[in-house]
mmCIF file of C-alpha atoms and ligand atoms in Angstrom:
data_model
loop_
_atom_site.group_PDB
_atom_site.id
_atom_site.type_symbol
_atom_site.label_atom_id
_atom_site.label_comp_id
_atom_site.label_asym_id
_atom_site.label_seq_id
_atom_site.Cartn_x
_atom_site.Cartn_y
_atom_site.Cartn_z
ATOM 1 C CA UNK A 136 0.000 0.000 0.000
ATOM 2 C CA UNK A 137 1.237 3.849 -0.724
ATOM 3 C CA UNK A 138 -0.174 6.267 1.028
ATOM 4 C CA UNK A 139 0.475 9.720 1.146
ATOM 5 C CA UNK A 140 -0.642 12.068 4.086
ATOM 6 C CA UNK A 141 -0.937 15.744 4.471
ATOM 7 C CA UNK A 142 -1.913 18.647 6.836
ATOM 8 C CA UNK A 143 -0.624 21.835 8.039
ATOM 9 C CA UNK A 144 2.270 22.193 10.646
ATOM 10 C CA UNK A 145 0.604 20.362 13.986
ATOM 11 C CA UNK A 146 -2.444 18.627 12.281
ATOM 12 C CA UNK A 147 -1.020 15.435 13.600
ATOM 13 C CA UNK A 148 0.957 13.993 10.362
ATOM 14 C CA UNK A 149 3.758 12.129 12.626
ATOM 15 C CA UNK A 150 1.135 10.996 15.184
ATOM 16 C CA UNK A 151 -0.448 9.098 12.628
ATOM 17 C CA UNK A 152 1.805 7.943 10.059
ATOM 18 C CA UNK A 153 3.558 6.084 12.723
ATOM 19 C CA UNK A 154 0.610 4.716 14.119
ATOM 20 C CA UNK A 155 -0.466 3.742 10.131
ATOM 21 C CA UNK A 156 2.961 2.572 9.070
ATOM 22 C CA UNK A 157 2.922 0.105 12.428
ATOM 23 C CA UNK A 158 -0.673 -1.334 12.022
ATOM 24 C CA UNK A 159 -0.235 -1.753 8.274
ATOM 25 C CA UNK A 160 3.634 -2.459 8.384
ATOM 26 C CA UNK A 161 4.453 0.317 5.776
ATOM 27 C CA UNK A 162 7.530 2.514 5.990
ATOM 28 C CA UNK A 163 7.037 5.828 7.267
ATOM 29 C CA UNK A 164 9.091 8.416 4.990
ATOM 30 C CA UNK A 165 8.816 11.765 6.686
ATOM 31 C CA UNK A 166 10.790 14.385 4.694
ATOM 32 C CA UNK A 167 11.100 16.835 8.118
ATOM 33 C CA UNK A 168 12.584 14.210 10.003
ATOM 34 C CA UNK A 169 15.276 13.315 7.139
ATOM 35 C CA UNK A 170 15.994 16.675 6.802
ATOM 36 C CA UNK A 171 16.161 16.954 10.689
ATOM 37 C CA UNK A 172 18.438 13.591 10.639
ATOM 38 C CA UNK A 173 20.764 15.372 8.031
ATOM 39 C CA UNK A 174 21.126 18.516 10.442
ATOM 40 C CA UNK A 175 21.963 16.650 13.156
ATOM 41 C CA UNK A 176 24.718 14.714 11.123
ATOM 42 C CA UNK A 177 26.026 17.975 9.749
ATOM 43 C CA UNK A 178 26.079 16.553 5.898
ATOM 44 C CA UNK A 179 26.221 19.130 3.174
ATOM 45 C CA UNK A 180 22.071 18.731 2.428
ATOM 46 C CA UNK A 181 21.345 19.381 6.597
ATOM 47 C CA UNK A 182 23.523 22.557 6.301
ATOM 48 C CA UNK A 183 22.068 24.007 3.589
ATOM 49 C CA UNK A 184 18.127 23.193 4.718
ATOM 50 C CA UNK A 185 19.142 24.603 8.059
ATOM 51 C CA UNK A 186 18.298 28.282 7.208
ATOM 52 C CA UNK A 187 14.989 27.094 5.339
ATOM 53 C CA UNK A 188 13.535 25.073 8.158
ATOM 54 C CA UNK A 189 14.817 27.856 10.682
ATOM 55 C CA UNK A 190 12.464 30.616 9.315
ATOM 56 C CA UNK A 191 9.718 28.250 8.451
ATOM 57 C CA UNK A 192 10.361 28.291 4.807
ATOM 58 C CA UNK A 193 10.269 25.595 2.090
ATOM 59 C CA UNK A 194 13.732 23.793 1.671
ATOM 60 C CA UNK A 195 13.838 24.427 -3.051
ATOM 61 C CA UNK A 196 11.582 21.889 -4.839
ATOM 62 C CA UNK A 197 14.928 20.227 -6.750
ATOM 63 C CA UNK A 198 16.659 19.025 -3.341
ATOM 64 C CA UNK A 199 13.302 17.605 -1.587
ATOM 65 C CA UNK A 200 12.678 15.561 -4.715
ATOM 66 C CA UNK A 201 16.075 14.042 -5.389
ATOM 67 C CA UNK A 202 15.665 12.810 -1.385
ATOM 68 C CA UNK A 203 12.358 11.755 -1.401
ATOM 69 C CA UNK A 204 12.072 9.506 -4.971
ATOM 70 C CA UNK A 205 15.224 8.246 -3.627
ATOM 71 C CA UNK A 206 13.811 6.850 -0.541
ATOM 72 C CA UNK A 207 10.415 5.778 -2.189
ATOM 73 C CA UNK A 208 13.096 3.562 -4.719
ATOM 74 C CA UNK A 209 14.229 1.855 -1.863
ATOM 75 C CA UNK A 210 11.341 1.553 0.381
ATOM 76 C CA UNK A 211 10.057 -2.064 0.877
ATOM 77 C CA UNK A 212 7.925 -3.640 -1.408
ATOM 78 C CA UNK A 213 5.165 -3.982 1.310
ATOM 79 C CA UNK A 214 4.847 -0.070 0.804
ATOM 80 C CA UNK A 215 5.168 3.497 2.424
ATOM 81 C CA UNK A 216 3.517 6.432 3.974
ATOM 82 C CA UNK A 217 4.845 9.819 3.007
ATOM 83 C CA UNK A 218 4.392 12.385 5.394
ATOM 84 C CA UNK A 219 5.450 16.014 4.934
ATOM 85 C CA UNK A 220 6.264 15.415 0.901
ATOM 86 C CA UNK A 221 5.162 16.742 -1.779
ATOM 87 C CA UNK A 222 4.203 19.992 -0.698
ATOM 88 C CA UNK A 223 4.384 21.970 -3.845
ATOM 89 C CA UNK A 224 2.637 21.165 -7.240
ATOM 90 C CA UNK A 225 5.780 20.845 -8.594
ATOM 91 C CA UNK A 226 7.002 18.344 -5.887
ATOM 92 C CA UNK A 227 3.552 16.392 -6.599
ATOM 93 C CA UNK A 228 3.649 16.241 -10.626
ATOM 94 C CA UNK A 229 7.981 15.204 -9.739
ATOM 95 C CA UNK A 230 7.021 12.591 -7.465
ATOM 96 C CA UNK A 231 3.888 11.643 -10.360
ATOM 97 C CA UNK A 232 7.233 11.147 -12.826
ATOM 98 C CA UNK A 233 9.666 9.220 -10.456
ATOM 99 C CA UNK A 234 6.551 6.836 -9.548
ATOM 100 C CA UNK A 235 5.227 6.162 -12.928
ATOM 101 C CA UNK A 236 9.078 5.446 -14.248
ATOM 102 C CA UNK A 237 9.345 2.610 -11.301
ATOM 103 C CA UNK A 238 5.958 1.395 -12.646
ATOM 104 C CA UNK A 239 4.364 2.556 -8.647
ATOM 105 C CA UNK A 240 0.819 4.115 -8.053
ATOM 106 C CA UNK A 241 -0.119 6.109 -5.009
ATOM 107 C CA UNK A 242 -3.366 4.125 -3.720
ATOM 108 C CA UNK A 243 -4.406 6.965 -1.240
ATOM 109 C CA UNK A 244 -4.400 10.508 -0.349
ATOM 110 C CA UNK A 245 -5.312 11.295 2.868
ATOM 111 C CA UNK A 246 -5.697 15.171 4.029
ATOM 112 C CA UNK A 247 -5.735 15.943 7.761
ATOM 113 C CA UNK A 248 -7.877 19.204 8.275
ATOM 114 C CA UNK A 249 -7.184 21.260 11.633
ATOM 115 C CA UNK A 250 -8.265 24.996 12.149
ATOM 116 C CA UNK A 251 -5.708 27.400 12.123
ATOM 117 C CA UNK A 252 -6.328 28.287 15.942
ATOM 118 C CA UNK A 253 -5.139 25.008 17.502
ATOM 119 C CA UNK A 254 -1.963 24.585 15.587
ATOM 120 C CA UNK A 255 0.104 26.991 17.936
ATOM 121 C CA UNK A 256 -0.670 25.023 20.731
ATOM 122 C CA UNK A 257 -0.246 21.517 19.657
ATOM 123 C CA UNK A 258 2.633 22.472 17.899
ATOM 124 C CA UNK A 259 4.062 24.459 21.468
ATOM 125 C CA UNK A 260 3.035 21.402 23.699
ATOM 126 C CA UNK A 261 5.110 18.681 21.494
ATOM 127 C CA UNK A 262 8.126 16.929 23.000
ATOM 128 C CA UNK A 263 9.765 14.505 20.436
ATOM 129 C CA UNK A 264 12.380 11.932 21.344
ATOM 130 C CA UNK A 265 15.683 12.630 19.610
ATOM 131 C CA UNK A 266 16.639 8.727 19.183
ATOM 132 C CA UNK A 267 13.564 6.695 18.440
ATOM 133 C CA UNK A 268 11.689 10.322 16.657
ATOM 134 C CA UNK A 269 8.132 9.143 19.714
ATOM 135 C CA UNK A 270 6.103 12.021 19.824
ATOM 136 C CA UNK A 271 4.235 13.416 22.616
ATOM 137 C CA UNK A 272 2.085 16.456 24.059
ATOM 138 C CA UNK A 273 2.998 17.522 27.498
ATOM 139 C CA UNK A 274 -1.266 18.578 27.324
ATOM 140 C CA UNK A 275 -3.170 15.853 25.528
ATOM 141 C CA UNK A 276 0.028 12.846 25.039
ATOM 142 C CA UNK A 277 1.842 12.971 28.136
ATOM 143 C CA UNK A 278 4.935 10.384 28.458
ATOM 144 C CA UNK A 279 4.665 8.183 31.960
ATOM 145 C CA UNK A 280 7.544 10.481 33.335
ATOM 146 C CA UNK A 281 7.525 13.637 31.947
ATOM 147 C CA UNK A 282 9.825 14.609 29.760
ATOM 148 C CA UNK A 283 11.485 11.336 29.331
ATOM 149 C CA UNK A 284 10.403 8.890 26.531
ATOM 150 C CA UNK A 285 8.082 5.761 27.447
ATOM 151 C CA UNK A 286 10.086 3.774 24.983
ATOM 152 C CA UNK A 287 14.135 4.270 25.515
ATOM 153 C CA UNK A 288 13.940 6.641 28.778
ATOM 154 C CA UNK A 289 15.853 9.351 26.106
ATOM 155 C CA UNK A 290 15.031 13.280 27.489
ATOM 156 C CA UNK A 291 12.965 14.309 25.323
ATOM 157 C CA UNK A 292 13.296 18.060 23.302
ATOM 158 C CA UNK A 293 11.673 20.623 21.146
ATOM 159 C CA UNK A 294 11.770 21.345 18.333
ATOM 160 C CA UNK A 295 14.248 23.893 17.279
ATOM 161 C CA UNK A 296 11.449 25.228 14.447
ATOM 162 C CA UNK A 297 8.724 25.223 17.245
ATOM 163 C CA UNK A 298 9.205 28.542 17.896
ATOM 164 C CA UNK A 299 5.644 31.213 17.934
ATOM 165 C CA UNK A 300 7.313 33.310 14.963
ATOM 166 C CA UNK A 301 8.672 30.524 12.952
ATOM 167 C CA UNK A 302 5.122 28.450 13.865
ATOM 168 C CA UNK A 303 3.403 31.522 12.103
ATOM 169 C CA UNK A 304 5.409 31.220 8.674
ATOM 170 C CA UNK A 305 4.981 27.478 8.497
ATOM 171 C CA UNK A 306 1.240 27.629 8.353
ATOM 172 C CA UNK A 307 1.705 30.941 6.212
ATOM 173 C CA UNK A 308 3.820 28.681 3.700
ATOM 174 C CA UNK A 309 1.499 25.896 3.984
ATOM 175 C CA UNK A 310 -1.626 27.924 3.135
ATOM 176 C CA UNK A 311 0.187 29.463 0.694
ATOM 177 C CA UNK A 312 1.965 26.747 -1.125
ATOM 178 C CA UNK A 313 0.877 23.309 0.065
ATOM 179 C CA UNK A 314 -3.015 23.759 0.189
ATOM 180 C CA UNK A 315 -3.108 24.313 -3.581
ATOM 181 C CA UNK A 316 -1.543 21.290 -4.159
ATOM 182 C CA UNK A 317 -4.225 19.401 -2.352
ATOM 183 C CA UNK A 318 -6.641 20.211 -5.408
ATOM 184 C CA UNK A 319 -4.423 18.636 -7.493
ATOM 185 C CA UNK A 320 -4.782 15.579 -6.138
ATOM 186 C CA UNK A 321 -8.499 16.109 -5.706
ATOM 187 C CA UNK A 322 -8.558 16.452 -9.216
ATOM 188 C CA UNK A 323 -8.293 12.623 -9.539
ATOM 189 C CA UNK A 324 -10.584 11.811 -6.782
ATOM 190 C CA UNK A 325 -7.886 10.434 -4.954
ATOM 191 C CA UNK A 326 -8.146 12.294 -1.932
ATOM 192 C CA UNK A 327 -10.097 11.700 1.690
ATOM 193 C CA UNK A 328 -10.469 14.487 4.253
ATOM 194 C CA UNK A 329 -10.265 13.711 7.950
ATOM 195 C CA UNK A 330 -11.295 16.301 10.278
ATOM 196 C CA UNK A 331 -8.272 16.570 12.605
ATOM 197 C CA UNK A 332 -9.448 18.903 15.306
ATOM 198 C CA UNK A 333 -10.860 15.436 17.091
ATOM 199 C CA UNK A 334 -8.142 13.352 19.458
ATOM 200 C CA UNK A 335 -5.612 12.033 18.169
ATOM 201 C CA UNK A 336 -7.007 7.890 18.902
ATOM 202 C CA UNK A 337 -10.895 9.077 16.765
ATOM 203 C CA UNK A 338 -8.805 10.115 13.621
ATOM 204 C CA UNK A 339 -6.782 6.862 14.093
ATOM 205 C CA UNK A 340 -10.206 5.077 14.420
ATOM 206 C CA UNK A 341 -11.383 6.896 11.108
ATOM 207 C CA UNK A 342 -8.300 5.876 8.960
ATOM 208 C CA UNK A 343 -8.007 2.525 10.101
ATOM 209 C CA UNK A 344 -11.366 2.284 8.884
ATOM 210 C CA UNK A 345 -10.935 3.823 5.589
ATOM 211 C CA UNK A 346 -7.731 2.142 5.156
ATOM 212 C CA UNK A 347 -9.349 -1.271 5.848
ATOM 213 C CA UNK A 348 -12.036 -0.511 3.661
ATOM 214 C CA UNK A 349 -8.995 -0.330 0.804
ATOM 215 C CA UNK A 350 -7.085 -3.092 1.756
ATOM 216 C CA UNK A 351 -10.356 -5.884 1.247
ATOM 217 C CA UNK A 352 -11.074 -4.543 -2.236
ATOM 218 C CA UNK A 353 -7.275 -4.609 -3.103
ATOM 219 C CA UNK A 354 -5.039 -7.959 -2.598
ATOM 220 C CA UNK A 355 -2.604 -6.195 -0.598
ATOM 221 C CA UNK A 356 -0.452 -8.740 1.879
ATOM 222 C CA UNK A 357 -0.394 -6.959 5.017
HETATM 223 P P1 LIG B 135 7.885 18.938 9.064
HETATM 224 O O1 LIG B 135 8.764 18.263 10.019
HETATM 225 O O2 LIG B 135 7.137 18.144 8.083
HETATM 226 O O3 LIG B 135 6.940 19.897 9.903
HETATM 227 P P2 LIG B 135 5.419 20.400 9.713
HETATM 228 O O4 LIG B 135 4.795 20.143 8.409
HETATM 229 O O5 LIG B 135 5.463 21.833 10.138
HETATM 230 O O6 LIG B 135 4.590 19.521 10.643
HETATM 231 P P3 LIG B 135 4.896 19.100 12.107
HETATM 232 O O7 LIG B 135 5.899 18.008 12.108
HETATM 233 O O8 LIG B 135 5.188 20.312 12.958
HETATM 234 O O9 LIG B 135 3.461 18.592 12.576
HETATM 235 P P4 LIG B 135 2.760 17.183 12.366
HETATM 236 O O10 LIG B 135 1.600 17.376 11.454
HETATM 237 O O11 LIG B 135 3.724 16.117 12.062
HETATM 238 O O12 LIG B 135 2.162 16.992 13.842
HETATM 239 P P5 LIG B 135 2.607 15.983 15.019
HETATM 240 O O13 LIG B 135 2.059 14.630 14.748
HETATM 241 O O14 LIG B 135 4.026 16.132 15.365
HETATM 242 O O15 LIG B 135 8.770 19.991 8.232
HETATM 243 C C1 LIG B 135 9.672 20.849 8.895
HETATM 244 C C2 LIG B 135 10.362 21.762 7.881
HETATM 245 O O16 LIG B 135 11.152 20.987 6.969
HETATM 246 C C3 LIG B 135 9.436 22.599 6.978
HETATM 247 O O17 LIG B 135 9.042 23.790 7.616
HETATM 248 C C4 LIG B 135 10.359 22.846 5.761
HETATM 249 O O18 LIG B 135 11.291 23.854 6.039
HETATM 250 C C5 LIG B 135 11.107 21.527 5.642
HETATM 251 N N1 LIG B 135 10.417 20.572 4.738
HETATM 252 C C6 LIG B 135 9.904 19.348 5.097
HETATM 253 N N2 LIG B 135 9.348 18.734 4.028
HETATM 254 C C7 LIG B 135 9.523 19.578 2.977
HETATM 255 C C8 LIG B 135 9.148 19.518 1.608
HETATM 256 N N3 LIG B 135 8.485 18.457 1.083
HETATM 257 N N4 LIG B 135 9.469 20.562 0.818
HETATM 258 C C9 LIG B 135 10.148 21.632 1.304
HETATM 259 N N5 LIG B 135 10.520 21.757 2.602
HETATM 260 C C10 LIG B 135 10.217 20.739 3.424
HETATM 261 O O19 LIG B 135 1.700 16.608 16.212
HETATM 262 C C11 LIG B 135 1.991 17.885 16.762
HETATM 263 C C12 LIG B 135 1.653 17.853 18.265
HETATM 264 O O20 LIG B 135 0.240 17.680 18.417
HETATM 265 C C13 LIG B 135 2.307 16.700 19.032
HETATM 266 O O21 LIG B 135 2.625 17.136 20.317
HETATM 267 C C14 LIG B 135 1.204 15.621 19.093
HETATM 268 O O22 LIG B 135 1.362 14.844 20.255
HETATM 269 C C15 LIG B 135 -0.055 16.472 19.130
HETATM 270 N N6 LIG B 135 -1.191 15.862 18.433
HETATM 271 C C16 LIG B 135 -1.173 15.124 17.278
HETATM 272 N N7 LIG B 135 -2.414 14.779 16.902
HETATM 273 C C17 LIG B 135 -3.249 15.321 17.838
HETATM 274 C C18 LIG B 135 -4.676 15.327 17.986
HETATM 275 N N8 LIG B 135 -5.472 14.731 17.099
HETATM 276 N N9 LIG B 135 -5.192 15.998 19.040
HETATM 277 C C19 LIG B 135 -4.386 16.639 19.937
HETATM 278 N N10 LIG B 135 -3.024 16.655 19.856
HETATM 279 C C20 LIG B 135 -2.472 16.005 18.810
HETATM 280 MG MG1 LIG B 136 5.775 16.019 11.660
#
């Protein structure tokens, strides 16, 4: 199965793609966290996204597709979940190109809607573990001791993009540039809005659903 997910910054795209890549043993390919991975491994690529992600800006079109089509290439056969890419029309109609040359077909699009108002404070409350990438909420997804992660008892640390001002831009850029893409898609019926405002186990509920719903009238081995 290939899915791909979107939302703004804070609609809950990590939350669920590794809940989704565990229950339908996909691999989750999240374009922030490779970029973040690159940073923190000071490579050439983490350098130069550094300023980019730091002012809530798009990291250019030609650098996020040569990473991501790579990673689809080598992604298992049992499938993927992207989360974060494309987020440009041009990213969407490059990753169309790169999929139809490996003979690949995106089966879903799902689009996680929040309102505007509860992004700052999702996205302010997050505490992410900087080995195993666990996500939590110190409001609504609390770890058993706080701010220490349930699975390897790593601290766990904010984001360095979390800040109010840089918060702002990202959901600037992603009305501006990322919500036009999603009519693209919608342009081949491919797409299924899930109202994201709910907690964070109802819009599990409501994929699994839909994604079970795809998986009995396709012969997927899951
Ligand atoms: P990226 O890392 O993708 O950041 P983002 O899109 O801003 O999204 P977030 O990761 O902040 O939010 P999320 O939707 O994953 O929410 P989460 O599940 O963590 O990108 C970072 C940067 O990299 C970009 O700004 C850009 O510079 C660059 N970049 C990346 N991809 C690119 C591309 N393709 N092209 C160009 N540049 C690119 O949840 C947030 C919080 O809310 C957590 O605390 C969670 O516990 C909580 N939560 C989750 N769901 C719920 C719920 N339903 N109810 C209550 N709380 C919830
Ligand atoms: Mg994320």
């Amino acid at each position: 199965m290939r899915i791909i997910l979107l939302g703004a910054p804070g609609a809950g795209k990590g939350t669920q793609c590794k809940r989704i890549a565990a229950q339908y043993g996909l691999q989750h390919l999240s374009s922030g966290d490779i970029l973040r991975a690159e940073r923190a491994a000071c490579t050439e690529l983490g350098t130069k996204a550094q300023s980019y992600m730091d002012s809530g800006e798009l990291v250019p079109d030609e650098v996020m597709v040569e990473i991501m089509t790579d990673a689809i290439k080598k992604a298992p056969i049992a499938g993927f979940i992207l989360d974060g890419f494309p987020r440009t029309i041009n990213q969407a109609v490059e990753l169309d190109r790169a999929l139809t040359e490996n003979q690949l077909e995106i089966d879903t699009v799902l689009n996680l809607n929040i309102d505007d108002h509860l992004v700052a404070t999702r996205i302010t409350g997050r505490r992410s573990c900087p080995r195993c990438g666990a996500v939590y909420n110190i409001e609504n997804l609390k770890p058993k001791v706080d701010g220490i992660c349930d699975k390897d008892g790593t601290e766990l640390i904010q984001r360095s993009d979390d800040k109010p001002e840089v918060v702002a831009n990202r959901l600037k850029t992603y009305h501006q540039q990322t919500e036009p893409m999603v009519d693209y898609y919608r342009n081949n019926s491919m797409v299924y809005d899930i109202d994201s405002n709910k907690n964070a186990d109802k819009v599990s509920a409501i994929i699994f659903e839909k994604l079970d719903a795809l998986v009995k009238t396709q012969s997927y081995k899951i």
